[in-house]
């Protein structure tokens, strides 16, 4: 495998996580930053973990959602996808309704539900939405001294093609229901503005076919075989095109008890 200047070399591996499906590593990279690295070599039965993470990050970034820096990492001939590692006192690892209410970017929940519905994320629970503390004081002895918080979108192991599923799995994701992608009740209750929801859908719709194709084709073949990329691109384009109809459907609108009537 030839080196690619767009990839960042790992210079040190600190530890492996024993928990979690991705069995991620804490690493330090040549740029001096630390990352949480995931890749198929760590979990051979989850061969799409790197592709899922990288594609989801690029789409979320393009939609303007708050995400941690993410990049392709290289170590001893293997490729990984890593996102910035935050120190334990810099973030809350578990989201609550009260904590969400304190976030200065609370309005991002509209983009979040649209994004998760687009990439069919079945694993958006309270433990994979980070809340970042605004200053170095952060968490200490179970208390938070930060005066501002921001919610961050992360962890996309179980979107698109989780584990070792083939591209034929995409056909099973064309259903009419969004409930499995928007599971957190207090997130649903924060969706009460038709304008906010419309704007979020438009953000997804503005990601063009060409951009989607570029994002998918930009994944290294070691993480996503070239022969599969057309299927991923087609699914993402078609799914984006169905979002407005799905959110307008009465059975999906009932997920949001405070959302008023009106066209989407």
CSV table of C-alpha atoms in Angstrom, one decimal:
chain,number,residue,atom,x,y,z
A,1,UNK,CA,0.0,0.0,0.0
A,2,UNK,CA,1.5,3.3,-1.1
A,3,UNK,CA,1.6,6.2,1.2
A,4,UNK,CA,-0.9,9.0,0.5
A,5,UNK,CA,-0.1,12.5,1.7
A,6,UNK,CA,-3.7,13.0,2.7
A,7,UNK,CA,-3.3,10.3,5.3
A,8,UNK,CA,-1.8,11.0,8.7
A,9,UNK,CA,0.7,8.6,10.3
A,10,UNK,CA,0.2,7.2,13.7
A,11,UNK,CA,3.3,7.6,15.8
A,12,UNK,CA,2.1,5.9,19.1
A,13,UNK,CA,-0.6,3.5,20.2
A,14,UNK,CA,-1.6,4.2,23.8
A,15,UNK,CA,-4.2,1.6,24.4
A,16,UNK,CA,-7.0,-0.5,23.0
A,17,UNK,CA,-10.6,-0.3,24.2
A,18,UNK,CA,-12.0,-3.6,25.5
A,19,UNK,CA,-15.6,-2.4,25.3
A,20,UNK,CA,-17.6,-1.3,22.3
A,21,UNK,CA,-18.2,-3.0,19.0
A,22,UNK,CA,-15.4,-1.1,17.1
A,23,UNK,CA,-12.6,-2.1,19.6
A,24,UNK,CA,-11.1,1.3,19.0
A,25,UNK,CA,-7.5,2.5,19.9
A,26,UNK,CA,-6.3,5.6,21.5
A,27,UNK,CA,-3.4,6.9,19.4
A,28,UNK,CA,-1.1,9.8,18.8
A,29,UNK,CA,-0.5,11.0,15.3
A,30,UNK,CA,2.4,12.7,13.5
A,31,UNK,CA,0.6,16.1,13.7
A,32,UNK,CA,0.8,15.9,17.5
A,33,UNK,CA,-2.9,15.3,18.0
A,34,UNK,CA,-4.6,12.3,19.7
A,35,UNK,CA,-7.3,10.3,18.1
A,36,UNK,CA,-9.8,7.5,18.7
A,37,UNK,CA,-9.0,5.2,15.8
A,38,UNK,CA,-11.3,2.6,14.3
A,39,UNK,CA,-10.7,0.2,11.4
A,40,UNK,CA,-11.5,-3.2,10.0
A,41,UNK,CA,-8.2,-4.7,11.1
A,42,UNK,CA,-9.3,-4.2,14.7
A,43,UNK,CA,-12.7,-5.8,14.1
A,44,UNK,CA,-12.6,-8.1,11.0
A,45,UNK,CA,-16.3,-8.8,11.4
A,46,UNK,CA,-17.1,-5.1,11.2
A,47,UNK,CA,-15.3,-4.4,7.9
A,48,UNK,CA,-17.3,-1.3,7.1
A,49,UNK,CA,-16.6,0.5,10.4
A,50,UNK,CA,-14.0,2.9,8.8
A,51,UNK,CA,-16.2,3.6,5.8
A,52,UNK,CA,-19.3,4.3,7.9
A,53,UNK,CA,-17.4,6.7,10.1
A,54,UNK,CA,-15.7,8.6,7.3
A,55,UNK,CA,-18.7,8.9,5.1
A,56,UNK,CA,-21.0,9.9,8.0
A,57,UNK,CA,-18.4,12.5,9.1
A,58,UNK,CA,-18.1,14.0,5.6
A,59,UNK,CA,-21.9,14.2,5.2
A,60,UNK,CA,-22.4,15.7,8.7
A,61,UNK,CA,-19.7,18.2,8.1
A,62,UNK,CA,-21.2,19.2,4.7
A,63,UNK,CA,-24.6,19.7,6.5
A,64,UNK,CA,-22.9,22.0,9.0
A,65,UNK,CA,-23.3,19.8,12.0
A,66,UNK,CA,-20.9,20.0,14.9
A,67,UNK,CA,-18.4,17.1,14.6
A,68,UNK,CA,-14.9,16.4,15.9
A,69,UNK,CA,-12.0,16.5,13.4
A,70,UNK,CA,-11.9,13.2,11.6
A,71,UNK,CA,-9.2,11.8,9.2
A,72,UNK,CA,-7.7,8.7,7.7
A,73,UNK,CA,-4.8,7.4,9.8
A,74,UNK,CA,-2.0,5.0,8.8
A,75,UNK,CA,0.1,2.6,10.8
A,76,UNK,CA,2.2,-0.3,9.6
A,77,UNK,CA,0.4,-0.8,6.4
A,78,UNK,CA,-3.1,-0.6,7.9
A,79,UNK,CA,-5.6,2.2,7.6
A,80,UNK,CA,-7.9,3.5,10.3
A,81,UNK,CA,-10.4,6.4,10.6
A,82,UNK,CA,-9.8,8.5,13.7
A,83,UNK,CA,-11.7,11.4,15.4
A,84,UNK,CA,-10.1,13.8,17.9
A,85,UNK,CA,-9.8,12.4,21.3
A,86,UNK,CA,-10.9,14.7,24.1
A,87,UNK,CA,-9.7,14.5,27.6
A,88,UNK,CA,-12.1,13.1,30.1
A,89,UNK,CA,-12.7,16.4,31.9
A,90,UNK,CA,-13.5,18.2,28.6
A,91,UNK,CA,-16.8,16.5,27.9
A,92,UNK,CA,-19.9,14.8,29.3
A,93,UNK,CA,-20.1,11.3,27.9
A,94,UNK,CA,-23.8,10.8,28.5
A,95,UNK,CA,-26.5,13.2,27.3
A,96,UNK,CA,-29.5,14.1,29.4
A,97,UNK,CA,-32.5,16.4,28.7
A,98,UNK,CA,-31.2,18.9,31.3
A,99,UNK,CA,-27.7,18.9,29.8
A,100,UNK,CA,-29.0,19.3,26.2
A,101,UNK,CA,-31.0,22.3,27.4
A,102,UNK,CA,-27.8,24.0,28.5
A,103,UNK,CA,-26.1,23.6,25.1
A,104,UNK,CA,-25.6,26.8,23.2
A,105,UNK,CA,-26.2,25.0,19.9
A,106,UNK,CA,-29.4,23.3,20.9
A,107,UNK,CA,-30.9,24.2,17.5
A,108,UNK,CA,-28.7,21.5,15.9
A,109,UNK,CA,-31.1,18.8,16.9
A,110,UNK,CA,-33.1,19.5,13.7
A,111,UNK,CA,-30.0,18.7,11.6
A,112,UNK,CA,-29.3,15.7,13.8
A,113,UNK,CA,-32.6,14.0,13.3
A,114,UNK,CA,-32.5,14.6,9.5
A,115,UNK,CA,-28.9,13.4,9.3
A,116,UNK,CA,-29.6,10.2,11.3
A,117,UNK,CA,-32.6,9.5,9.1
A,118,UNK,CA,-30.5,10.0,6.0
A,119,UNK,CA,-27.7,7.6,7.0
A,120,UNK,CA,-30.1,5.2,8.8
A,121,UNK,CA,-28.3,5.4,12.2
A,122,UNK,CA,-29.9,2.8,14.4
A,123,UNK,CA,-27.5,3.6,17.4
A,124,UNK,CA,-28.1,7.2,18.3
A,125,UNK,CA,-28.6,6.8,22.1
A,126,UNK,CA,-27.7,9.1,25.0
A,127,UNK,CA,-24.1,7.7,25.1
A,128,UNK,CA,-23.1,8.7,21.6
A,129,UNK,CA,-23.9,12.3,21.6
A,130,UNK,CA,-21.0,14.2,23.4
A,131,UNK,CA,-21.5,17.5,25.2
A,132,UNK,CA,-18.3,19.5,25.2
A,133,UNK,CA,-17.4,21.8,28.0
A,134,UNK,CA,-16.4,25.3,26.9
A,135,UNK,CA,-13.3,25.8,29.1
A,136,UNK,CA,-10.5,23.8,30.6
A,137,UNK,CA,-12.1,23.8,34.0
A,138,UNK,CA,-14.6,21.2,32.8
A,139,UNK,CA,-15.6,18.2,34.9
A,140,UNK,CA,-14.0,17.7,38.3
A,141,UNK,CA,-15.2,15.4,41.0
A,142,UNK,CA,-18.5,14.8,39.2
A,143,UNK,CA,-19.3,18.5,38.8
A,144,UNK,CA,-18.9,20.8,35.8
A,145,UNK,CA,-17.5,24.3,36.1
A,146,UNK,CA,-17.9,25.2,32.4
A,147,UNK,CA,-20.2,28.1,31.7
A,148,UNK,CA,-21.1,26.9,28.2
A,149,UNK,CA,-21.6,23.6,26.5
A,150,UNK,CA,-22.0,22.4,22.9
A,151,UNK,CA,-23.4,19.1,21.7
A,152,UNK,CA,-21.3,17.1,19.2
A,153,UNK,CA,-22.4,14.4,16.7
A,154,UNK,CA,-20.2,11.3,16.9
A,155,UNK,CA,-20.0,7.5,16.7
A,156,UNK,CA,-21.5,6.1,13.5
A,157,UNK,CA,-20.6,2.4,13.6
A,158,UNK,CA,-24.1,1.3,13.1
A,159,UNK,CA,-25.2,3.5,10.2
A,160,UNK,CA,-25.3,2.6,6.5
A,161,UNK,CA,-23.7,-0.9,6.4
A,162,UNK,CA,-23.0,-2.1,9.9
A,163,UNK,CA,-20.9,-5.2,10.6
A,164,UNK,CA,-20.2,-7.4,7.5
A,165,UNK,CA,-23.4,-6.8,5.6
A,166,UNK,CA,-23.4,-6.7,1.8
A,167,UNK,CA,-24.6,-3.8,-0.3
A,168,UNK,CA,-27.9,-5.7,-0.8
A,169,UNK,CA,-28.7,-4.6,2.8
A,170,UNK,CA,-29.4,-1.1,1.4
A,171,UNK,CA,-32.7,-2.3,0.0
A,172,UNK,CA,-33.9,-3.1,3.5
A,173,UNK,CA,-33.3,0.5,4.5
A,174,UNK,CA,-35.9,1.9,2.1
A,175,UNK,CA,-38.8,1.6,4.6
A,176,UNK,CA,-41.3,4.3,5.4
A,177,UNK,CA,-40.6,4.6,9.2
A,178,UNK,CA,-38.1,6.8,10.9
A,179,UNK,CA,-38.7,5.8,14.6
A,180,UNK,CA,-35.6,3.5,14.7
A,181,UNK,CA,-33.4,6.4,13.7
A,182,UNK,CA,-34.8,8.9,16.1
A,183,UNK,CA,-35.0,7.0,19.3
A,184,UNK,CA,-34.3,9.6,22.1
A,185,UNK,CA,-37.6,11.0,23.5
A,186,UNK,CA,-36.2,14.3,24.6
A,187,UNK,CA,-34.6,14.9,21.2
A,188,UNK,CA,-38.0,14.3,19.6
A,189,UNK,CA,-39.6,16.8,22.0
A,190,UNK,CA,-37.1,19.4,20.8
A,191,UNK,CA,-38.5,19.3,17.3
A,192,UNK,CA,-41.3,21.8,17.4
A,193,UNK,CA,-40.5,24.3,14.6
A,194,UNK,CA,-41.6,23.5,11.1
A,195,UNK,CA,-39.1,26.1,9.8
A,196,UNK,CA,-36.3,24.5,11.7
A,197,UNK,CA,-37.1,21.1,10.3
A,198,UNK,CA,-37.5,22.4,6.8
A,199,UNK,CA,-34.1,24.2,7.0
A,200,UNK,CA,-32.4,21.0,8.1
A,201,UNK,CA,-34.0,19.0,5.3
A,202,UNK,CA,-32.8,21.6,2.9
A,203,UNK,CA,-29.3,21.4,4.3
A,204,UNK,CA,-29.3,17.7,3.3
A,205,UNK,CA,-30.8,18.4,-0.1
A,206,UNK,CA,-28.1,20.9,-0.9
A,207,UNK,CA,-25.5,18.1,-0.7
A,208,UNK,CA,-25.4,17.5,-4.4
A,209,UNK,CA,-25.1,14.1,-6.3
A,210,UNK,CA,-21.6,15.1,-7.3
A,211,UNK,CA,-20.6,15.8,-3.7
A,212,UNK,CA,-22.0,12.5,-2.5
A,213,UNK,CA,-20.2,10.6,-5.2
A,214,UNK,CA,-17.0,12.5,-4.3
A,215,UNK,CA,-17.3,11.7,-0.6
A,216,UNK,CA,-17.9,7.9,-1.2
A,217,UNK,CA,-15.2,7.6,-3.9
A,218,UNK,CA,-12.8,9.5,-1.6
A,219,UNK,CA,-12.8,6.5,0.9
A,220,UNK,CA,-9.6,4.5,0.4
A,221,UNK,CA,-10.3,1.1,-1.2
A,222,UNK,CA,-8.8,-0.6,1.8
A,223,UNK,CA,-11.8,0.7,3.8
A,224,UNK,CA,-14.4,0.4,1.0
A,225,UNK,CA,-13.8,-1.7,-2.1
A,226,UNK,CA,-14.1,0.4,-5.3
A,227,UNK,CA,-16.6,-2.1,-6.8
A,228,UNK,CA,-19.1,-1.3,-3.9
A,229,UNK,CA,-18.9,2.5,-4.1
A,230,UNK,CA,-21.6,2.9,-6.8
A,231,UNK,CA,-24.1,1.1,-4.5
A,232,UNK,CA,-23.3,3.4,-1.6
A,233,UNK,CA,-23.5,6.5,-3.8
A,234,UNK,CA,-26.9,5.4,-5.3
A,235,UNK,CA,-28.3,4.6,-1.8
A,236,UNK,CA,-27.3,8.0,-0.3
A,237,UNK,CA,-28.6,10.0,-3.3
A,238,UNK,CA,-31.9,8.2,-3.3
A,239,UNK,CA,-32.3,8.4,0.5
A,240,UNK,CA,-31.6,12.1,0.5
A,241,UNK,CA,-34.2,12.5,-2.2
A,242,UNK,CA,-36.8,10.8,0.0
A,243,UNK,CA,-36.2,12.7,3.3
A,244,UNK,CA,-38.9,15.4,2.7
A,245,UNK,CA,-41.5,12.9,1.9
A,246,UNK,CA,-40.6,10.7,4.9
A,247,UNK,CA,-40.7,13.6,7.4
A,248,UNK,CA,-44.1,14.7,5.9
A,249,UNK,CA,-45.7,11.3,6.3
A,250,UNK,CA,-48.3,11.3,9.1
A,251,UNK,CA,-46.9,8.2,10.9
A,252,UNK,CA,-43.5,9.9,11.2
A,253,UNK,CA,-44.8,13.3,12.1
A,254,UNK,CA,-46.4,11.7,15.2
A,255,UNK,CA,-42.9,11.1,16.5
A,256,UNK,CA,-42.7,14.8,17.3
A,257,UNK,CA,-45.6,15.6,19.6
A,258,UNK,CA,-44.9,19.4,19.7
A,259,UNK,CA,-44.5,19.8,15.9
A,260,UNK,CA,-47.4,21.8,14.5
A,261,UNK,CA,-49.4,21.0,11.4
A,262,UNK,CA,-48.4,22.4,8.0
A,263,UNK,CA,-46.4,21.4,5.0
A,264,UNK,CA,-42.8,20.3,5.2
